[in-house]
Structure formats: structure tokens, C-alpha cells
One Martini backbone bead per residue (centre of mass of N, CA, C, O) as a GRO file, in nm:
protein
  224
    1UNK     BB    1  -0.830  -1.565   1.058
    2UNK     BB    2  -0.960  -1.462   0.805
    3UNK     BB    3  -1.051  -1.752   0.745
    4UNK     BB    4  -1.264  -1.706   0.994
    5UNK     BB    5  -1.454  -1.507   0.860
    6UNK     BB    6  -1.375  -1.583   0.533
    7UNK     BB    7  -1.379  -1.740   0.275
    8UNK     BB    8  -1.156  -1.845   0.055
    9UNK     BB    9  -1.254  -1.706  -0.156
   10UNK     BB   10  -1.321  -1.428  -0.090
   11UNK     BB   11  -1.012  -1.384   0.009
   12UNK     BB   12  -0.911  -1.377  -0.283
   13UNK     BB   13  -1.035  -1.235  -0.398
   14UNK     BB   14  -0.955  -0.956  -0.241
   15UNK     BB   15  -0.671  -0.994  -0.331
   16UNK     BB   16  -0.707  -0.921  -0.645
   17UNK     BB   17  -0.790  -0.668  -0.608
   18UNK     BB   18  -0.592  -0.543  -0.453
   19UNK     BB   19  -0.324  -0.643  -0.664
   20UNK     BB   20  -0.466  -0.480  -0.915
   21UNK     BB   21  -0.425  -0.190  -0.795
   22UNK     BB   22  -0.158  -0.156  -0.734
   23UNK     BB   23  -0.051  -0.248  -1.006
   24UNK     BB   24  -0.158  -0.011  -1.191
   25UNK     BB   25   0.063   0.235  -1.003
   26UNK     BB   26   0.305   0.085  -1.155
   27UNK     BB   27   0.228   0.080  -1.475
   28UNK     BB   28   0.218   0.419  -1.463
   29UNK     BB   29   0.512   0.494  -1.337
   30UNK     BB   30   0.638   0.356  -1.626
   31UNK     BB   31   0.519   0.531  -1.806
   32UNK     BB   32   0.635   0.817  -1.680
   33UNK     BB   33   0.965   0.660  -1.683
   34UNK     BB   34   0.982   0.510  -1.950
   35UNK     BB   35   0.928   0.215  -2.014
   36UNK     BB   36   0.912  -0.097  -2.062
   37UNK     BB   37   0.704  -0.334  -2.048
   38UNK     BB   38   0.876  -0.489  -1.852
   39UNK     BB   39   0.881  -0.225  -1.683
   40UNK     BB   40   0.594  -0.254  -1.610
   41UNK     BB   41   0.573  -0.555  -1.499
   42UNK     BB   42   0.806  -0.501  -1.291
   43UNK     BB   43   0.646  -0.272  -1.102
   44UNK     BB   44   0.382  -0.445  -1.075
   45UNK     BB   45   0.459  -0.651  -0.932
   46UNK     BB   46   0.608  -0.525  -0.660
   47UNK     BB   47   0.369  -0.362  -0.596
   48UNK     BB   48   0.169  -0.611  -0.528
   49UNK     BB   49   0.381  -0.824  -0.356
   50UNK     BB   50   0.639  -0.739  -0.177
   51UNK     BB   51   0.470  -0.659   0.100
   52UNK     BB   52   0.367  -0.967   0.151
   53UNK     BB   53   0.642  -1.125   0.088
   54UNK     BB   54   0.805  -0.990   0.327
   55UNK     BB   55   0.612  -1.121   0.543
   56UNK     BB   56   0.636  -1.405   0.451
   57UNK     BB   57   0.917  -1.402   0.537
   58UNK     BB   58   0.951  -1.299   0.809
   59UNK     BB   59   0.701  -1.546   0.920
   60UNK     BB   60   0.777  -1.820   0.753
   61UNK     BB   61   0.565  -1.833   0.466
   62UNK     BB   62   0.662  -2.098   0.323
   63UNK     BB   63   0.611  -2.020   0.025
   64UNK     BB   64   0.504  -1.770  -0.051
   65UNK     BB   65   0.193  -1.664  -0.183
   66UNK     BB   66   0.324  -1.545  -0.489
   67UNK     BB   67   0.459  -1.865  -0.543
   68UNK     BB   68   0.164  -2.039  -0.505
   69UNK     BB   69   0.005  -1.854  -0.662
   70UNK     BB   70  -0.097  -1.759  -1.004
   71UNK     BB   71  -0.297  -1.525  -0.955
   72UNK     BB   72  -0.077  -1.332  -0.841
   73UNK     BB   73   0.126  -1.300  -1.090
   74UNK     BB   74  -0.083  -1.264  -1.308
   75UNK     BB   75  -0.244  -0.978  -1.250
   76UNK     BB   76  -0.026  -0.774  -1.312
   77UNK     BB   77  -0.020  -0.858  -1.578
   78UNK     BB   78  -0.298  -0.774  -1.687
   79UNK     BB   79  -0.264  -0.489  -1.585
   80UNK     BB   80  -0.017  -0.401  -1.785
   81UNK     BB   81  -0.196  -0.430  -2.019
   82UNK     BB   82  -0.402  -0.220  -1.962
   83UNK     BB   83  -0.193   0.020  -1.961
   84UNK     BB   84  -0.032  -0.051  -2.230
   85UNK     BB   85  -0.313   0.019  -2.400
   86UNK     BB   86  -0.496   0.262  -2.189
   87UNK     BB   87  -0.317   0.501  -2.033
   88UNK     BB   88  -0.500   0.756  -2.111
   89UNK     BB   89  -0.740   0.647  -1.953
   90UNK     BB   90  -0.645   0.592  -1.737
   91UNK     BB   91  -0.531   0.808  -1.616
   92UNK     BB   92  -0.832   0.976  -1.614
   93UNK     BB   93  -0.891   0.750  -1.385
   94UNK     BB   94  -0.787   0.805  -1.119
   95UNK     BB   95  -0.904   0.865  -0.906
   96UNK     BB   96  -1.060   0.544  -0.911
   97UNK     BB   97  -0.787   0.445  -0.845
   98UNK     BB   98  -0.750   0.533  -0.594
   99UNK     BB   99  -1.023   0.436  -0.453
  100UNK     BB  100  -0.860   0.115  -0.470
  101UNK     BB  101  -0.643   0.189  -0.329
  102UNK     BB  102  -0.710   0.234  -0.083
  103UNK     BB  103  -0.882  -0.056  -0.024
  104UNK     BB  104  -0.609  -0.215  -0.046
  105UNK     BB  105  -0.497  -0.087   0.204
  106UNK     BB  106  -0.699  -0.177   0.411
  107UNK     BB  107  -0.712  -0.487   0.371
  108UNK     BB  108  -0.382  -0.550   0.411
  109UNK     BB  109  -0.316  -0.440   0.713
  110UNK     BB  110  -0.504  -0.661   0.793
  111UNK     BB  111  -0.397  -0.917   0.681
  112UNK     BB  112  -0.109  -0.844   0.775
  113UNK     BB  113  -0.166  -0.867   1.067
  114UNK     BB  114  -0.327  -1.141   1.124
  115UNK     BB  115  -0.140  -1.338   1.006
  116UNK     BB  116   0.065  -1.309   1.173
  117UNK     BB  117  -0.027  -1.360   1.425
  118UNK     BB  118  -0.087  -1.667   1.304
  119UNK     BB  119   0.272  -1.665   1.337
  120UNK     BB  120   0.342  -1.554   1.637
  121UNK     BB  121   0.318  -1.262   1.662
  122UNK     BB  122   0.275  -1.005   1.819
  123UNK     BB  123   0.064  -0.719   1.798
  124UNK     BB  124   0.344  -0.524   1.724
  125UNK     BB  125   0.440  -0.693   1.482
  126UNK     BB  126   0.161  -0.714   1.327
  127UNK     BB  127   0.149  -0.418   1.255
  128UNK     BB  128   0.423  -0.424   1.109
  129UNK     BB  129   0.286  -0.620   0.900
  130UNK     BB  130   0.082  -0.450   0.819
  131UNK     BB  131   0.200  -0.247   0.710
  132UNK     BB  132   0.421  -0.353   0.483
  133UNK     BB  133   0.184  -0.500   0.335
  134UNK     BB  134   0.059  -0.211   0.215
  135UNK     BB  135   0.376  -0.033   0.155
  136UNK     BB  136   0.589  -0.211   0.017
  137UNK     BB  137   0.546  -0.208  -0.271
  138UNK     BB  138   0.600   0.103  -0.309
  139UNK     BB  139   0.844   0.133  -0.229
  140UNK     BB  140   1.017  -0.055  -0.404
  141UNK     BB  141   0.891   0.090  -0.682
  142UNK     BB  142   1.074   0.369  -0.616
  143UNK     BB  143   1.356   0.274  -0.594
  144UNK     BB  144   1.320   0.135  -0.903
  145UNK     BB  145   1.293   0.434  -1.036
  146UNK     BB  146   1.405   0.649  -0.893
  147UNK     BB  147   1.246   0.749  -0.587
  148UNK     BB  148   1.126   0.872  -0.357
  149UNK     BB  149   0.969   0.776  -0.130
  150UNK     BB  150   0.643   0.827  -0.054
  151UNK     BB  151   0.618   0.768   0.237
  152UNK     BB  152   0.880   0.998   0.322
  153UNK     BB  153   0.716   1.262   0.185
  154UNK     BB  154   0.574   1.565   0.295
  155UNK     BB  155   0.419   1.568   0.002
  156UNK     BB  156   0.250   1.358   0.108
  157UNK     BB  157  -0.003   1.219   0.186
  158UNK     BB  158  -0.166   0.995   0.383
  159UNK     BB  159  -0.075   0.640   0.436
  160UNK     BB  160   0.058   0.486   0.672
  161UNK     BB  161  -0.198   0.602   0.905
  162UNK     BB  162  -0.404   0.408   0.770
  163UNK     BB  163  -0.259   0.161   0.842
  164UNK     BB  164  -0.205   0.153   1.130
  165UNK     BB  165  -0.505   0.206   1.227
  166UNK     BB  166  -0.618  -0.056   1.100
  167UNK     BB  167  -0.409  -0.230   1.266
  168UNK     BB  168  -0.496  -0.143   1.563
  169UNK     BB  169  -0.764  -0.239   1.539
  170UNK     BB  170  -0.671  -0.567   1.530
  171UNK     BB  171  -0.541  -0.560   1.789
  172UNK     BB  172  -0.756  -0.493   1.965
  173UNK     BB  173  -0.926  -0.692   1.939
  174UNK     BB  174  -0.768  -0.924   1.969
  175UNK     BB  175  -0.698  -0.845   2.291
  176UNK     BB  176  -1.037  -0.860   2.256
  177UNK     BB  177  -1.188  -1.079   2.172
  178UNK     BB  178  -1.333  -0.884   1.884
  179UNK     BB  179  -1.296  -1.023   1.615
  180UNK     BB  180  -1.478  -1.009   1.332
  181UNK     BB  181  -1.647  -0.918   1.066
  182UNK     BB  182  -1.719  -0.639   1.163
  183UNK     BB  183  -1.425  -0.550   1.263
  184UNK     BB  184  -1.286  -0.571   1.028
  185UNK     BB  185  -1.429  -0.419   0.882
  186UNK     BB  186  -1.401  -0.149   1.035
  187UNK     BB  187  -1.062  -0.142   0.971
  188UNK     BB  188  -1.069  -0.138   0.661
  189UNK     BB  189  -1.275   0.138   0.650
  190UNK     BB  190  -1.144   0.307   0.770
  191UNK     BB  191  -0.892   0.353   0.615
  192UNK     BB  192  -0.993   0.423   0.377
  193UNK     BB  193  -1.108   0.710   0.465
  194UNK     BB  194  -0.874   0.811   0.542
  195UNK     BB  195  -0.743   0.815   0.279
  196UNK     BB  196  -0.962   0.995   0.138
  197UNK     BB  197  -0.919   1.244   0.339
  198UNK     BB  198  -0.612   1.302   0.236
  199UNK     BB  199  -0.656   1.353  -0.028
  200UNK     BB  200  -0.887   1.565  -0.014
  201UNK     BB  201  -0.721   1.757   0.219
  202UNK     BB  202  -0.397   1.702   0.244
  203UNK     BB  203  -0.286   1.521   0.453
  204UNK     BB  204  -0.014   1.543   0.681
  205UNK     BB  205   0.292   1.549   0.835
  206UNK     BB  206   0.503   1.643   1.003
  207UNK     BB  207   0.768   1.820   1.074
  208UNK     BB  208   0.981   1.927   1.246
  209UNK     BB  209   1.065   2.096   1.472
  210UNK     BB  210   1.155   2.430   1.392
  211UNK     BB  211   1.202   2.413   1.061
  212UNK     BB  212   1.443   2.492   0.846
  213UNK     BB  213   1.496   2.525   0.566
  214UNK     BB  214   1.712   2.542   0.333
  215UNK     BB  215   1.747   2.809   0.178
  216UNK     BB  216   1.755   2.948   0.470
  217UNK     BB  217   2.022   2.804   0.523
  218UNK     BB  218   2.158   2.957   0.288
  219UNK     BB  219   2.126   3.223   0.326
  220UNK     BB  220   2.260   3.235   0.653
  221UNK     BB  221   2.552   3.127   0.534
  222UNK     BB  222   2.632   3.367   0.350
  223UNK     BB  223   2.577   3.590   0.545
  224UNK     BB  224   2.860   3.830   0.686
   0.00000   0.00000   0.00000
């Protein structure tokens, strides 16, 4: 559905541009988890194309395009390389990675929803498969390193309200044959805005109604 919206051209660099913010936040943690070169490479391609991987897995378009575009490979390698050599500088300008990341999160929800839907699922399972599509290879990335998804984490911003939100908008679209250009572009936006205003503002999930610490729960365990 992407491709009848932006040129085929369009929708690739699109996409190396999205694989290239993610690859760079992969082996940016794999610089602080003290990995080697290859460690550094192999969390960057999971974190960039995992997530998309997935996608083409569950709706069946094999082999994924991660296996079929050499451009898909390359670019976490590139990553890679500039993080290798570079890493004291990438990490100063984090803001600026992060707002290409947030971009990378917008774009991938929706072509991750788009996708789905032409390949047969309904509008709710697109919507999971455009979230997935988003945060999948983060979670990937996490469990790699041996840390708990920030996806799960009551401590991080939030990430994956905003790649829901910009695919349930994709959704309202298609179920009402309004997705065009236009609304593409505004799903995308959305999602992006949505994520620097969280990471901006600190904007978090709730945790359980009425829930007490740990520490709360330990200390009235002990109490005679």
C-alpha cells in the first residue's frame, strides 16, 4: 500500500534511513556493554531489521526483506563502522540520534501496519504488526545484552504509545479508504511528535493501581 503512496525509490531510502537510526542505538549499547566489533555489529543488524524480520515472518512474506535487499545488511554495517570509530562523538550528539530515532519509530509503525494489511491480516492485527515492526528489534537488542526490554521498563519514556498510536491511525484510514498520501504523512508525524514529547517531558505508563514498592513491601514483611 506504501508503494502506491511514494515511489519505490522513496520508500527504500525511507527505509535505510529508519534501518540506519536504529543500527547506530544498537551498537552504541553494545560500546557501553563493552562488546567487540562483532558484538557491536550483530546488535546493531538485530536492532534494525529484528523487528521488520518478525513481521515477515508472521504474514508470510518470505524470505523477509531483510534477506533479500543487500542495502538492508549494509547499513547497520555502516552503523557499525561509524560507532567503531566514532563512538565518543556519536554518544555527544545522542539528542540529535534520538530524534532520528524517534523518525525511524514513526515511519516503521506505519509501513509495519501498511505491510500487514496487504498481505491479508485484519486492521487489528495490522496495528500489532505495525508495533512490532516498530519495537521489535529494541526488545531483541535488550535481551542480547542481557538487559530488560526498555519496551517493559516503568522507567523509560514512552515508546510504544506512540508507534501504536501512529498504526491505529493507519488503521482508521484504511477502514475508512482515507489513507493517502496526506494521512500516511500525518500518521508518521504524529507517532514522531508524540515520541519527542515523551522523551521530552518524561512521559511514562502507569503502573498497577495502588501498587506498593518493593522496598514498602519488605519493610512490612519484617515489622513483628
Amino acid at each position: 500500500m506504501l508503494q502506491e503512496l511514494f515511489s519505490p525509490s522513496v520508500q527504500h531510502w525511507l527505509d535505510l534511513a529508519g534501518i540506519f537510526v536504529f543500527a547506530i542505538s544498537g551498537a552504541l549499547l553494545a560500546v557501553r556493554k563493552n562488546f567487540d566489533v562483532f558484538g557491536m555489529a550483530v546488535l546493531a543488524e538485530i536492532t534494525a531489521l529484528g523487528g521488520g524480520t518478525f513481521r515477515d515472518l508472521v504474514i508470510g512474506a518470505i524470505p523477509p526483506a531483510a534477506f533479500t535487499d543487500l542495502g538492508y545488511f549494509l547499513t547497520p554495517l555502516a552503523a557499525t563502522a561509524l560507532v567503531f570509530f566514532l563512538h565518543p562523538q556519536v554518544e555527544r550528539i545522542q539528542s540529535a540520534v534520538n530524534v532520528f530515532d524517534a523518525a525511524g519509530l514513526g515511519l516503521f509503525c506505519v509501513a509495519g501496519t501498511t505491510k500487514a494489511y496487504d498481505y491479508g491480516l485484519g486492521l487489528t492485527m495490522s496495528m500489532v504488526m505495525g508495533l512490532a515492526t516498530a519495537v521489535g528489534g529494541g526488545v531483541l537488542r535488550d535481551i542480547v545484552a542481557n538487559e530488560v526490554p526498555s519496551l517493559v521498563r516503568w522507567d523509560r519514556d514512552l515508546y510504544a504509545v506512540p508507534a501504536v498510536v501512529g498504526a491505529g491511525i493507519v488503521a482508521l484510514c484504511i477502514h475508512y479508504e482515507a489513507l493517502t498520501g496526506v494521512t500516511t504523512g500525518l500518521a508518521i508525524l504524529t507517532a514522531f511528535v508524540l515520541r519527542l514529547l515523551a522523551m521530552r517531558y518524561h512521559w511514562r505508563a502507569p503502573r498497577a493501581w495502588h501498587r506498593r514498592s518493593a522496598a514498602v513491601e519488605a519493610a512490612t514483611e519484617e515489622t513483628p
